[in-house]
PDB file of C-alpha atoms in Angstrom:
ATOM      1  CA  UNK C 146    -221.716 -66.013  49.499  1.00 52.00           C
ATOM      2  CA  UNK C 147    -218.427 -64.342  50.379  1.00 47.00           C
ATOM      3  CA  UNK C 148    -216.542 -67.001  48.424  1.00 55.00           C
ATOM      4  CA  UNK C 149    -218.721 -66.357  45.377  1.00 54.00           C
ATOM      5  CA  UNK C 150    -218.080 -62.619  45.619  1.00 53.00           C
ATOM      6  CA  UNK C 151    -214.358 -63.235  46.000  1.00 56.00           C
ATOM      7  CA  UNK C 152    -214.376 -65.440  42.901  1.00 54.00           C
ATOM      8  CA  UNK C 153    -216.211 -62.734  40.946  1.00 55.00           C
ATOM      9  CA  UNK C 154    -213.705 -60.075  42.022  1.00 54.00           C
ATOM     10  CA  UNK C 155    -210.784 -62.305  41.056  1.00 59.00           C
ATOM     11  CA  UNK C 156    -212.252 -63.052  37.623  1.00 57.00           C
ATOM     12  CA  UNK C 157    -213.043 -59.364  37.045  1.00 52.00           C
ATOM     13  CA  UNK C 158    -209.513 -58.423  38.065  1.00 56.00           C
ATOM     14  CA  UNK C 159    -208.013 -60.969  35.677  1.00 52.00           C
ATOM     15  CA  UNK C 160    -210.180 -59.693  32.810  1.00 49.00           C
ATOM     16  CA  UNK C 161    -209.136 -56.102  33.461  1.00 49.00           C
ATOM     17  CA  UNK C 162    -205.456 -57.039  33.635  1.00 48.00           C
ATOM     18  CA  UNK C 163    -205.665 -59.109  30.439  1.00 42.00           C
ATOM     19  CA  UNK C 164    -207.560 -56.337  28.684  1.00 46.00           C
ATOM     20  CA  UNK C 165    -205.035 -53.745  29.793  1.00 45.00           C
ATOM     21  CA  UNK C 166    -202.078 -55.847  28.658  1.00 42.00           C
ATOM     22  CA  UNK C 167    -203.835 -56.520  25.373  1.00 41.00           C
ATOM     23  CA  UNK C 168    -204.457 -52.816  24.880  1.00 41.00           C
ATOM     24  CA  UNK C 169    -200.865 -51.778  25.460  1.00 43.00           C
ATOM     25  CA  UNK C 170    -199.476 -54.620  23.373  1.00 37.00           C
ATOM     26  CA  UNK C 171    -201.773 -53.596  20.589  1.00 39.00           C
ATOM     27  CA  UNK C 172    -200.794 -49.947  21.008  1.00 42.00           C
ATOM     28  CA  UNK C 173    -197.407 -50.682  19.447  1.00 42.00           C
ATOM     29  CA  UNK C 174    -199.193 -51.669  16.261  1.00 45.00           C
ATOM     30  CA  UNK C 175    -201.698 -48.832  16.273  1.00 53.00           C
ATOM     31  CA  UNK C 176    -202.021 -46.771  13.132  1.00 58.00           C
ATOM     32  CA  UNK C 177    -200.939 -43.701  15.041  1.00 73.00           C
ATOM     33  CA  UNK C 178    -200.484 -40.621  12.956  1.00 57.00           C
ATOM     34  CA  UNK C 179    -196.877 -41.194  12.146  1.00 74.00           C
ATOM     35  CA  UNK C 180    -198.379 -40.143   8.820  1.00 79.00           C
ATOM     36  CA  UNK C 181    -199.138 -36.798  10.450  1.00 86.00           C
ATOM     37  CA  UNK C 182    -195.818 -35.235  11.327  1.00 89.00           C
ATOM     38  CA  UNK C 183    -195.559 -32.384  13.844  1.00 93.00           C
ATOM     39  CA  UNK C 184    -193.490 -29.705  12.135  1.00 94.00           C
ATOM     40  CA  UNK C 185    -193.612 -27.043  14.802  1.00 96.00           C
ATOM     41  CA  UNK C 186    -195.062 -26.644  18.269  1.00 97.00           C
ATOM     42  CA  UNK C 187    -196.190 -23.298  19.675  1.00 97.00           C
ATOM     43  CA  UNK C 188    -196.425 -23.380  23.460  1.00 96.00           C
ATOM     44  CA  UNK C 189    -199.257 -21.215  24.743  1.00 97.00           C
ATOM     45  CA  UNK C 190    -199.531 -19.056  27.885  1.00 97.00           C
ATOM     46  CA  UNK C 191    -201.204 -20.309  31.044  1.00 96.00           C
ATOM     47  CA  UNK C 192    -204.422 -18.409  30.234  1.00 97.00           C
ATOM     48  CA  UNK C 193    -204.956 -20.820  27.316  1.00 98.00           C
ATOM     49  CA  UNK C 194    -204.331 -24.005  29.287  1.00 96.00           C
ATOM     50  CA  UNK C 195    -207.879 -25.077  28.409  1.00 96.00           C
ATOM     51  CA  UNK C 196    -207.767 -23.927  24.791  1.00 97.00           C
ATOM     52  CA  UNK C 197    -210.922 -25.216  23.131  1.00 97.00           C
ATOM     53  CA  UNK C 198    -210.910 -23.743  19.631  1.00 98.00           C
ATOM     54  CA  UNK C 199    -208.759 -22.006  17.027  1.00 98.00           C
ATOM     55  CA  UNK C 200    -209.371 -20.253  13.705  1.00 98.00           C
ATOM     56  CA  UNK C 201    -206.987 -18.456  11.376  1.00 98.00           C
ATOM     57  CA  UNK C 202    -207.344 -14.701  10.937  1.00 98.00           C
ATOM     58  CA  UNK C 203    -204.526 -14.814   8.397  1.00 98.00           C
ATOM     59  CA  UNK C 204    -201.432 -16.974   7.897  1.00 97.00           C
ATOM     60  CA  UNK C 205    -199.596 -15.355  10.803  1.00 97.00           C
ATOM     61  CA  UNK C 206    -202.390 -14.859  13.355  1.00 98.00           C
ATOM     62  CA  UNK C 207    -204.787 -17.315  14.958  1.00 98.00           C
ATOM     63  CA  UNK C 208    -207.847 -16.495  17.048  1.00 98.00           C
ATOM     64  CA  UNK C 209    -208.090 -18.744  20.125  1.00 98.00           C
ATOM     65  CA  UNK C 210    -210.694 -19.334  22.800  1.00 98.00           C
ATOM     66  CA  UNK C 211    -210.646 -21.265  26.050  1.00 97.00           C
ATOM     67  CA  UNK C 212    -213.689 -22.892  27.536  1.00 93.00           C
ATOM     68  CA  UNK C 213    -214.168 -20.810  30.672  1.00 94.00           C
ATOM     69  CA  UNK C 214    -213.729 -17.138  29.840  1.00 96.00           C
ATOM     70  CA  UNK C 215    -215.507 -15.099  27.151  1.00 97.00           C
ATOM     71  CA  UNK C 216    -212.219 -13.847  25.791  1.00 98.00           C
ATOM     72  CA  UNK C 217    -210.879 -14.059  22.267  1.00 98.00           C
ATOM     73  CA  UNK C 218    -207.084 -14.360  22.268  1.00 98.00           C
ATOM     74  CA  UNK C 219    -205.136 -13.285  19.163  1.00 98.00           C
ATOM     75  CA  UNK C 220    -201.995 -15.408  18.902  1.00 98.00           C
ATOM     76  CA  UNK C 221    -199.164 -14.260  16.640  1.00 98.00           C
ATOM     77  CA  UNK C 222    -197.314 -17.235  15.151  1.00 98.00           C
ATOM     78  CA  UNK C 223    -194.270 -15.128  14.290  1.00 97.00           C
ATOM     79  CA  UNK C 224    -193.969 -13.463  17.694  1.00 98.00           C
ATOM     80  CA  UNK C 225    -195.045 -16.698  19.412  1.00 97.00           C
ATOM     81  CA  UNK C 226    -197.205 -14.810  21.834  1.00 97.00           C
ATOM     82  CA  UNK C 227    -200.708 -13.486  22.474  1.00 98.00           C
ATOM     83  CA  UNK C 228    -200.804  -9.951  21.087  1.00 98.00           C
ATOM     84  CA  UNK C 229    -204.399  -9.030  21.919  1.00 98.00           C
ATOM     85  CA  UNK C 230    -207.282 -10.096  24.159  1.00 98.00           C
ATOM     86  CA  UNK C 231    -210.886  -9.283  23.260  1.00 97.00           C
ATOM     87  CA  UNK C 232    -213.695  -9.640  25.785  1.00 97.00           C
ATOM     88  CA  UNK C 233    -216.927 -10.762  24.117  1.00 97.00           C
ATOM     89  CA  UNK C 234    -218.976 -12.516  26.800  1.00 96.00           C
ATOM     90  CA  UNK C 235    -219.317 -13.630  30.450  1.00 96.00           C
ATOM     91  CA  UNK C 236    -217.885 -16.812  31.916  1.00 96.00           C
ATOM     92  CA  UNK C 237    -219.232 -19.833  30.093  1.00 95.00           C
ATOM     93  CA  UNK C 238    -218.297 -23.011  28.268  1.00 97.00           C
ATOM     94  CA  UNK C 239    -216.996 -21.784  24.913  1.00 98.00           C
ATOM     95  CA  UNK C 240    -215.970 -24.598  22.608  1.00 97.00           C
ATOM     96  CA  UNK C 241    -215.426 -23.556  18.982  1.00 98.00           C
ATOM     97  CA  UNK C 242    -214.553 -20.434  16.982  1.00 98.00           C
ATOM     98  CA  UNK C 243    -214.670 -19.573  13.299  1.00 98.00           C
ATOM     99  CA  UNK C 244    -213.372 -16.372  11.695  1.00 98.00           C
ATOM    100  CA  UNK C 245    -215.171 -15.291   8.523  1.00 97.00           C
ATOM    101  CA  UNK C 246    -213.703 -12.041   7.225  1.00 96.00           C
ATOM    102  CA  UNK C 247    -214.232  -9.481  10.012  1.00 97.00           C
ATOM    103  CA  UNK C 248    -216.726 -11.610  11.954  1.00 98.00           C
ATOM    104  CA  UNK C 249    -215.867 -14.076  14.708  1.00 98.00           C
ATOM    105  CA  UNK C 250    -218.398 -16.792  15.505  1.00 98.00           C
ATOM    106  CA  UNK C 251    -218.072 -18.529  18.880  1.00 98.00           C
ATOM    107  CA  UNK C 252    -220.351 -21.334  20.041  1.00 98.00           C
ATOM    108  CA  UNK C 253    -220.973 -22.551  23.595  1.00 98.00           C
ATOM    109  CA  UNK C 254    -221.573 -26.174  24.542  1.00 97.00           C
ATOM    110  CA  UNK C 255    -225.262 -25.312  25.100  1.00 97.00           C
ATOM    111  CA  UNK C 256    -225.562 -24.202  21.463  1.00 97.00           C
ATOM    112  CA  UNK C 257    -225.609 -20.461  22.126  1.00 98.00           C
ATOM    113  CA  UNK C 258    -223.890 -18.678  19.235  1.00 98.00           C
ATOM    114  CA  UNK C 259    -221.981 -15.403  19.635  1.00 98.00           C
ATOM    115  CA  UNK C 260    -221.563 -13.318  16.482  1.00 98.00           C
ATOM    116  CA  UNK C 261    -218.823 -10.724  17.025  1.00 98.00           C
ATOM    117  CA  UNK C 262    -218.968  -8.177  14.213  1.00 98.00           C
ATOM    118  CA  UNK C 263    -215.710  -6.300  13.482  1.00 98.00           C
ATOM    119  CA  UNK C 264    -214.128  -8.323  16.254  1.00 98.00           C
ATOM    120  CA  UNK C 265    -210.736  -6.579  16.036  1.00 96.00           C
ATOM    121  CA  UNK C 266    -212.275  -3.105  16.221  1.00 96.00           C
ATOM    122  CA  UNK C 267    -213.053  -1.138  19.376  1.00 94.00           C
ATOM    123  CA  UNK C 268    -216.509  -0.534  17.913  1.00 94.00           C
ATOM    124  CA  UNK C 269    -217.261  -4.265  17.622  1.00 97.00           C
ATOM    125  CA  UNK C 270    -220.875  -5.347  17.928  1.00 98.00           C
ATOM    126  CA  UNK C 271    -221.935  -8.595  19.590  1.00 98.00           C
ATOM    127  CA  UNK C 272    -225.100 -10.522  18.725  1.00 98.00           C
ATOM    128  CA  UNK C 273    -226.225 -13.670  20.546  1.00 98.00           C
ATOM    129  CA  UNK C 274    -228.427 -16.396  19.031  1.00 98.00           C
ATOM    130  CA  UNK C 275    -230.048 -19.550  20.390  1.00 98.00           C
ATOM    131  CA  UNK C 276    -229.504 -22.218  17.741  1.00 98.00           C
ATOM    132  CA  UNK C 277    -231.881 -24.821  19.146  1.00 96.00           C
ATOM    133  CA  UNK C 278    -229.246 -26.981  20.808  1.00 96.00           C
ATOM    134  CA  UNK C 279    -228.881 -27.267  24.579  1.00 95.00           C
ATOM    135  CA  UNK C 280    -226.557 -28.622  27.255  1.00 95.00           C
ATOM    136  CA  UNK C 281    -227.618 -32.208  26.580  1.00 94.00           C
ATOM    137  CA  UNK C 282    -226.231 -31.964  23.059  1.00 95.00           C
ATOM    138  CA  UNK C 283    -222.812 -30.675  24.186  1.00 96.00           C
ATOM    139  CA  UNK C 284    -221.731 -28.742  21.090  1.00 97.00           C
ATOM    140  CA  UNK C 285    -217.951 -28.456  20.602  1.00 97.00           C
ATOM    141  CA  UNK C 286    -217.653 -27.978  16.844  1.00 97.00           C
ATOM    142  CA  UNK C 287    -218.478 -25.364  14.219  1.00 98.00           C
ATOM    143  CA  UNK C 288    -217.426 -24.456  10.698  1.00 98.00           C
ATOM    144  CA  UNK C 289    -218.852 -22.579   7.738  1.00 98.00           C
ATOM    145  CA  UNK C 290    -219.475 -24.271   4.394  1.00 96.00           C
ATOM    146  CA  UNK C 291    -219.200 -21.338   2.015  1.00 94.00           C
ATOM    147  CA  UNK C 292    -220.471 -23.181  -1.060  1.00 93.00           C
ATOM    148  CA  UNK C 293    -223.827 -23.901   0.600  1.00 95.00           C
ATOM    149  CA  UNK C 294    -223.861 -20.860   2.912  1.00 96.00           C
ATOM    150  CA  UNK C 295    -224.459 -22.950   6.046  1.00 97.00           C
ATOM    151  CA  UNK C 296    -222.714 -23.777   9.310  1.00 98.00           C
ATOM    152  CA  UNK C 297    -222.016 -27.390  10.235  1.00 98.00           C
ATOM    153  CA  UNK C 298    -221.752 -28.917  13.707  1.00 98.00           C
ATOM    154  CA  UNK C 299    -221.953 -32.282  15.503  1.00 95.00           C
ATOM    155  CA  UNK C 300    -223.335 -32.934  18.999  1.00 94.00           C
ATOM    156  CA  UNK C 301    -220.704 -34.546  21.167  1.00 93.00           C
ATOM    157  CA  UNK C 302    -223.220 -36.226  23.378  1.00 89.00           C
ATOM    158  CA  UNK C 303    -226.909 -36.448  22.458  1.00 91.00           C
ATOM    159  CA  UNK C 304    -228.434 -35.914  19.037  1.00 92.00           C
ATOM    160  CA  UNK C 305    -231.147 -33.312  18.566  1.00 88.00           C
ATOM    161  CA  UNK C 306    -234.643 -34.793  18.998  1.00 75.00           C
ATOM    162  CA  UNK C 307    -233.220 -38.127  17.975  1.00 65.00           C
ATOM    163  CA  UNK C 308    -233.007 -41.123  20.265  1.00 72.00           C
ATOM    164  CA  UNK C 309    -230.530 -42.948  18.047  1.00 75.00           C
ATOM    165  CA  UNK C 310    -226.793 -43.055  18.619  1.00 78.00           C
ATOM    166  CA  UNK C 311    -226.117 -42.333  14.960  1.00 85.00           C
ATOM    167  CA  UNK C 312    -223.294 -39.999  14.032  1.00 88.00           C
ATOM    168  CA  UNK C 313    -225.097 -36.891  12.739  1.00 93.00           C
ATOM    169  CA  UNK C 314    -223.790 -33.674  11.228  1.00 95.00           C
ATOM    170  CA  UNK C 315    -226.326 -30.856  11.514  1.00 96.00           C
ATOM    171  CA  UNK C 316    -226.558 -27.632   9.579  1.00 97.00           C
ATOM    172  CA  UNK C 317    -227.249 -24.223  11.079  1.00 98.00           C
ATOM    173  CA  UNK C 318    -228.962 -21.637   8.890  1.00 98.00           C
ATOM    174  CA  UNK C 319    -226.624 -18.680   8.256  1.00 97.00           C
ATOM    175  CA  UNK C 320    -229.510 -16.165   8.293  1.00 97.00           C
ATOM    176  CA  UNK C 321    -231.606 -17.302  11.237  1.00 98.00           C
ATOM    177  CA  UNK C 322    -228.807 -19.161  13.059  1.00 98.00           C
ATOM    178  CA  UNK C 323    -231.289 -21.927  13.829  1.00 98.00           C
ATOM    179  CA  UNK C 324    -230.460 -25.601  13.438  1.00 97.00           C
ATOM    180  CA  UNK C 325    -232.264 -27.248  10.519  1.00 95.00           C
ATOM    181  CA  UNK C 326    -234.520 -30.221  11.285  1.00 88.00           C
ATOM    182  CA  UNK C 327    -233.080 -32.361   8.506  1.00 90.00           C
ATOM    183  CA  UNK C 328    -229.512 -33.565   9.207  1.00 92.00           C
ATOM    184  CA  UNK C 329    -226.803 -32.605   6.752  1.00 94.00           C
ATOM    185  CA  UNK C 330    -225.341 -36.090   6.990  1.00 92.00           C
ATOM    186  CA  UNK C 331    -225.997 -39.229   9.017  1.00 90.00           C
ATOM    187  CA  UNK C 332    -223.713 -42.197   9.606  1.00 83.00           C
ATOM    188  CA  UNK C 333    -225.065 -45.298  11.320  1.00 78.00           C
ATOM    189  CA  UNK C 334    -223.475 -46.182  14.631  1.00 66.00           C
ATOM    190  CA  UNK C 335    -222.852 -49.727  13.378  1.00 64.00           C
ATOM    191  CA  UNK C 336    -220.883 -48.477  10.383  1.00 65.00           C
ATOM    192  CA  UNK C 337    -217.700 -50.460   9.854  1.00 61.00           C
ATOM    193  CA  UNK C 338    -215.445 -47.503  10.681  1.00 60.00           C
ATOM    194  CA  UNK C 339    -216.727 -47.504  14.266  1.00 57.00           C
ATOM    195  CA  UNK C 340    -216.247 -51.236  14.742  1.00 56.00           C
ATOM    196  CA  UNK C 341    -212.636 -51.094  15.830  1.00 52.00           C
ATOM    197  CA  UNK C 342    -211.110 -54.144  17.434  1.00 41.00           C
ATOM    198  CA  UNK C 343    -210.390 -52.612  20.775  1.00 47.00           C
ATOM    199  CA  UNK C 344    -210.672 -54.050  24.305  1.00 44.00           C
ATOM    200  CA  UNK C 345    -214.212 -54.102  25.598  1.00 39.00           C
ATOM    201  CA  UNK C 346    -213.747 -51.109  27.906  1.00 38.00           C
ATOM    202  CA  UNK C 347    -212.505 -48.612  25.319  1.00 42.00           C
ATOM    203  CA  UNK C 348    -214.693 -46.051  23.572  1.00 47.00           C
ATOM    204  CA  UNK C 349    -215.776 -47.202  20.109  1.00 52.00           C
ATOM    205  CA  UNK C 350    -217.767 -44.063  19.309  1.00 69.00           C
ATOM    206  CA  UNK C 351    -216.493 -40.672  18.288  1.00 80.00           C
ATOM    207  CA  UNK C 352    -216.729 -37.750  20.690  1.00 88.00           C
ATOM    208  CA  UNK C 353    -216.332 -34.805  18.279  1.00 94.00           C
ATOM    209  CA  UNK C 354    -214.320 -31.927  19.695  1.00 96.00           C
ATOM    210  CA  UNK C 355    -214.053 -30.062  16.384  1.00 97.00           C
ATOM    211  CA  UNK C 356    -215.238 -30.066  12.783  1.00 97.00           C
ATOM    212  CA  UNK C 357    -213.261 -28.195  10.123  1.00 98.00           C
ATOM    213  CA  UNK C 358    -213.647 -28.034   6.351  1.00 97.00           C
ATOM    214  CA  UNK C 359    -210.497 -28.144   4.242  1.00 97.00           C
ATOM    215  CA  UNK C 360    -210.314 -24.892   2.197  1.00 95.00           C
ATOM    216  CA  UNK C 361    -209.247 -26.648  -1.020  1.00 95.00           C
ATOM    217  CA  UNK C 362    -210.558 -30.221  -1.020  1.00 95.00           C
ATOM    218  CA  UNK C 363    -213.728 -29.385   0.989  1.00 96.00           C
ATOM    219  CA  UNK C 364    -213.192 -32.596   2.926  1.00 97.00           C
ATOM    220  CA  UNK C 365    -214.604 -32.586   6.457  1.00 97.00           C
ATOM    221  CA  UNK C 366    -212.053 -33.095   9.234  1.00 97.00           C
ATOM    222  CA  UNK C 367    -213.394 -34.190  12.624  1.00 96.00           C
ATOM    223  CA  UNK C 368    -211.335 -34.384  15.813  1.00 96.00           C
ATOM    224  CA  UNK C 369    -211.988 -36.727  18.725  1.00 93.00           C
ATOM    225  CA  UNK C 370    -210.258 -35.541  21.896  1.00 89.00           C
ATOM    226  CA  UNK C 371    -211.355 -38.335  24.220  1.00 86.00           C
ATOM    227  CA  UNK C 372    -209.633 -41.050  22.189  1.00 86.00           C
ATOM    228  CA  UNK C 373    -207.339 -38.883  20.041  1.00 91.00           C
ATOM    229  CA  UNK C 374    -208.447 -39.512  16.467  1.00 92.00           C
ATOM    230  CA  UNK C 375    -208.920 -37.652  13.221  1.00 94.00           C
ATOM    231  CA  UNK C 376    -211.809 -38.674  10.980  1.00 93.00           C
ATOM    232  CA  UNK C 377    -211.822 -37.437   7.395  1.00 94.00           C
ATOM    233  CA  UNK C 378    -215.021 -37.426   5.347  1.00 95.00           C
ATOM    234  CA  UNK C 379    -215.404 -36.682   1.661  1.00 95.00           C
ATOM    235  CA  UNK C 380    -217.319 -33.488   0.754  1.00 93.00           C
ATOM    236  CA  UNK C 381    -220.517 -35.544   0.382  1.00 90.00           C
ATOM    237  CA  UNK C 382    -220.095 -36.888   3.923  1.00 88.00           C
ATOM    238  CA  UNK C 383    -218.921 -40.372   2.962  1.00 89.00           C
ATOM    239  CA  UNK C 384    -216.035 -41.951   4.836  1.00 89.00           C
ATOM    240  CA  UNK C 385    -212.497 -41.385   3.548  1.00 91.00           C
ATOM    241  CA  UNK C 386    -210.125 -42.259   6.384  1.00 90.00           C
ATOM    242  CA  UNK C 387    -209.584 -42.257  10.123  1.00 89.00           C
ATOM    243  CA  UNK C 388    -206.257 -41.903  11.932  1.00 90.00           C
ATOM    244  CA  UNK C 389    -205.463 -42.582  15.565  1.00 90.00           C
ATOM    245  CA  UNK C 390    -203.397 -39.716  16.902  1.00 91.00           C
ATOM    246  CA  UNK C 391    -200.435 -40.573  19.058  1.00 89.00           C
ATOM    247  CA  UNK C 392    -201.185 -39.211  22.560  1.00 88.00           C
ATOM    248  CA  UNK C 393    -197.478 -38.505  22.986  1.00 88.00           C
ATOM    249  CA  UNK C 394    -197.972 -35.631  20.538  1.00 89.00           C
ATOM    250  CA  UNK C 395    -201.704 -34.956  20.791  1.00 92.00           C
ATOM    251  CA  UNK C 396    -202.625 -35.089  24.472  1.00 91.00           C
ATOM    252  CA  UNK C 397    -206.088 -33.553  24.099  1.00 93.00           C
ATOM    253  CA  UNK C 398    -206.788 -32.168  20.620  1.00 96.00           C
ATOM    254  CA  UNK C 399    -209.620 -29.653  20.823  1.00 96.00           C
ATOM    255  CA  UNK C 400    -209.122 -27.225  17.928  1.00 97.00           C
ATOM    256  CA  UNK C 401    -208.305 -27.520  14.232  1.00 98.00           C
ATOM    257  CA  UNK C 402    -207.776 -24.862  11.572  1.00 98.00           C
ATOM    258  CA  UNK C 403    -206.260 -24.544   8.097  1.00 98.00           C
ATOM    259  CA  UNK C 404    -204.323 -21.568   6.784  1.00 97.00           C
ATOM    260  CA  UNK C 405    -204.674 -20.221   3.214  1.00 95.00           C
ATOM    261  CA  UNK C 406    -202.105 -22.750   1.960  1.00 94.00           C
ATOM    262  CA  UNK C 407    -204.053 -25.680   3.368  1.00 95.00           C
ATOM    263  CA  UNK C 408    -201.590 -26.321   6.197  1.00 96.00           C
ATOM    264  CA  UNK C 409    -203.210 -27.901   9.230  1.00 97.00           C
ATOM    265  CA  UNK C 410    -202.909 -26.620  12.809  1.00 98.00           C
ATOM    266  CA  UNK C 411    -204.161 -28.579  15.825  1.00 98.00           C
ATOM    267  CA  UNK C 412    -204.476 -27.148  19.343  1.00 98.00           C
ATOM    268  CA  UNK C 413    -204.204 -29.211  22.543  1.00 97.00           C
ATOM    269  CA  UNK C 414    -205.249 -28.515  26.090  1.00 96.00           C
ATOM    270  CA  UNK C 415    -202.662 -28.997  28.819  1.00 94.00           C
ATOM    271  CA  UNK C 416    -202.065 -32.449  30.285  1.00 88.00           C
ATOM    272  CA  UNK C 417    -200.076 -33.811  33.225  1.00 83.00           C
ATOM    273  CA  UNK C 418    -196.989 -34.027  31.025  1.00 82.00           C
ATOM    274  CA  UNK C 419    -197.438 -31.567  28.153  1.00 89.00           C
ATOM    275  CA  UNK C 420    -198.180 -27.853  28.057  1.00 94.00           C
ATOM    276  CA  UNK C 421    -201.072 -26.392  26.105  1.00 97.00           C
ATOM    277  CA  UNK C 422    -200.036 -25.801  22.511  1.00 97.00           C
ATOM    278  CA  UNK C 423    -200.804 -25.258  18.848  1.00 98.00           C
ATOM    279  CA  UNK C 424    -199.078 -27.630  16.454  1.00 97.00           C
ATOM    280  CA  UNK C 425    -198.339 -27.171  12.781  1.00 97.00           C
ATOM    281  CA  UNK C 426    -198.630 -30.605  11.203  1.00 95.00           C
ATOM    282  CA  UNK C 427    -198.222 -32.048   7.734  1.00 90.00           C
ATOM    283  CA  UNK C 428    -198.905 -35.342   5.988  1.00 79.00           C
ATOM    284  CA  UNK C 429    -195.908 -37.534   5.216  1.00 71.00           C
TER     285      UNK C 429
END
C-alpha cells in the first residue's frame, strides 16, 4: 500500500514539474501585451495599496477607491498625489467606481450600490441601493452605457439565479438600480476564446475585475486580475480580441478608465515586487 502511495506521489510530482516547465517555456511565446505599451506609471500612496477601481473626473483627476475603506480618493495626475479624500461609507469591500457628471457610483462585492450625489461638495448626499446581487456573485465591475441608459456588470464568481458557468454581462436599471432578469449578453463557457492551450492547472475562465466601455468605439473592455488579461468585446457583445497582460507590468490589474481622448489607464494593487500604481498605456 505504501509503495502504491509512493508511486502515486512520484507520478504526481513529475506531472507538476513537467507542467510547470511547460508553462514557463510557453510563457516566452505568450501574446503578452507588448502591443499595450506602458507610457507612464503613477505610484500611489500606501492608503491605496489595495486600489480596486478608478474613474476619470476629468483628464487631470481620477477618482480612486480601495476595497476596505469607504473613502473616495481624488488623485491629481499632474501633481502626482492624492489631493482630496471623501468619506462615503463604512468599512466594506468596495470594488468599482464610475463618475457620471457630479455623481459617483461605487459598488460593493455584495452588489450594494452607493450613489454619491455632488460627491465633491460638502453638501453631498449619499443613497444606497440593493441591486439584487449578493456575496456569492462577487461583483467587481461597473460601467454606464449612456446610449441605452443602463449600467453593466459581470459577476466574478457565481451567476445570478443561473447554475451555468456561462460568461454573462448583466444590466442594472438606472432608475430602480435593480438588476434585470434578462442578461445583456451571454457567452458560452465552451466558446473558443476560453479554450486556451494552457497546462491543466491554470485558470481557463475569466475572473472579471473590471468592465469599462470605450467612450468612442463603445467596445467593452474587461479586465481579469487573477490571470492578467484584457478581453475586448464589440458593442454588440461579440468577441473582438483578448490579450494576456505581462505580469511584469500588470501585477494585479483591478481598475480601468478612459479619459476624454480615449487614452486608457489601468490601476494595479501592490504586489511583492511592485508598488500600487496607475498606468497610462497605449496601443502600439
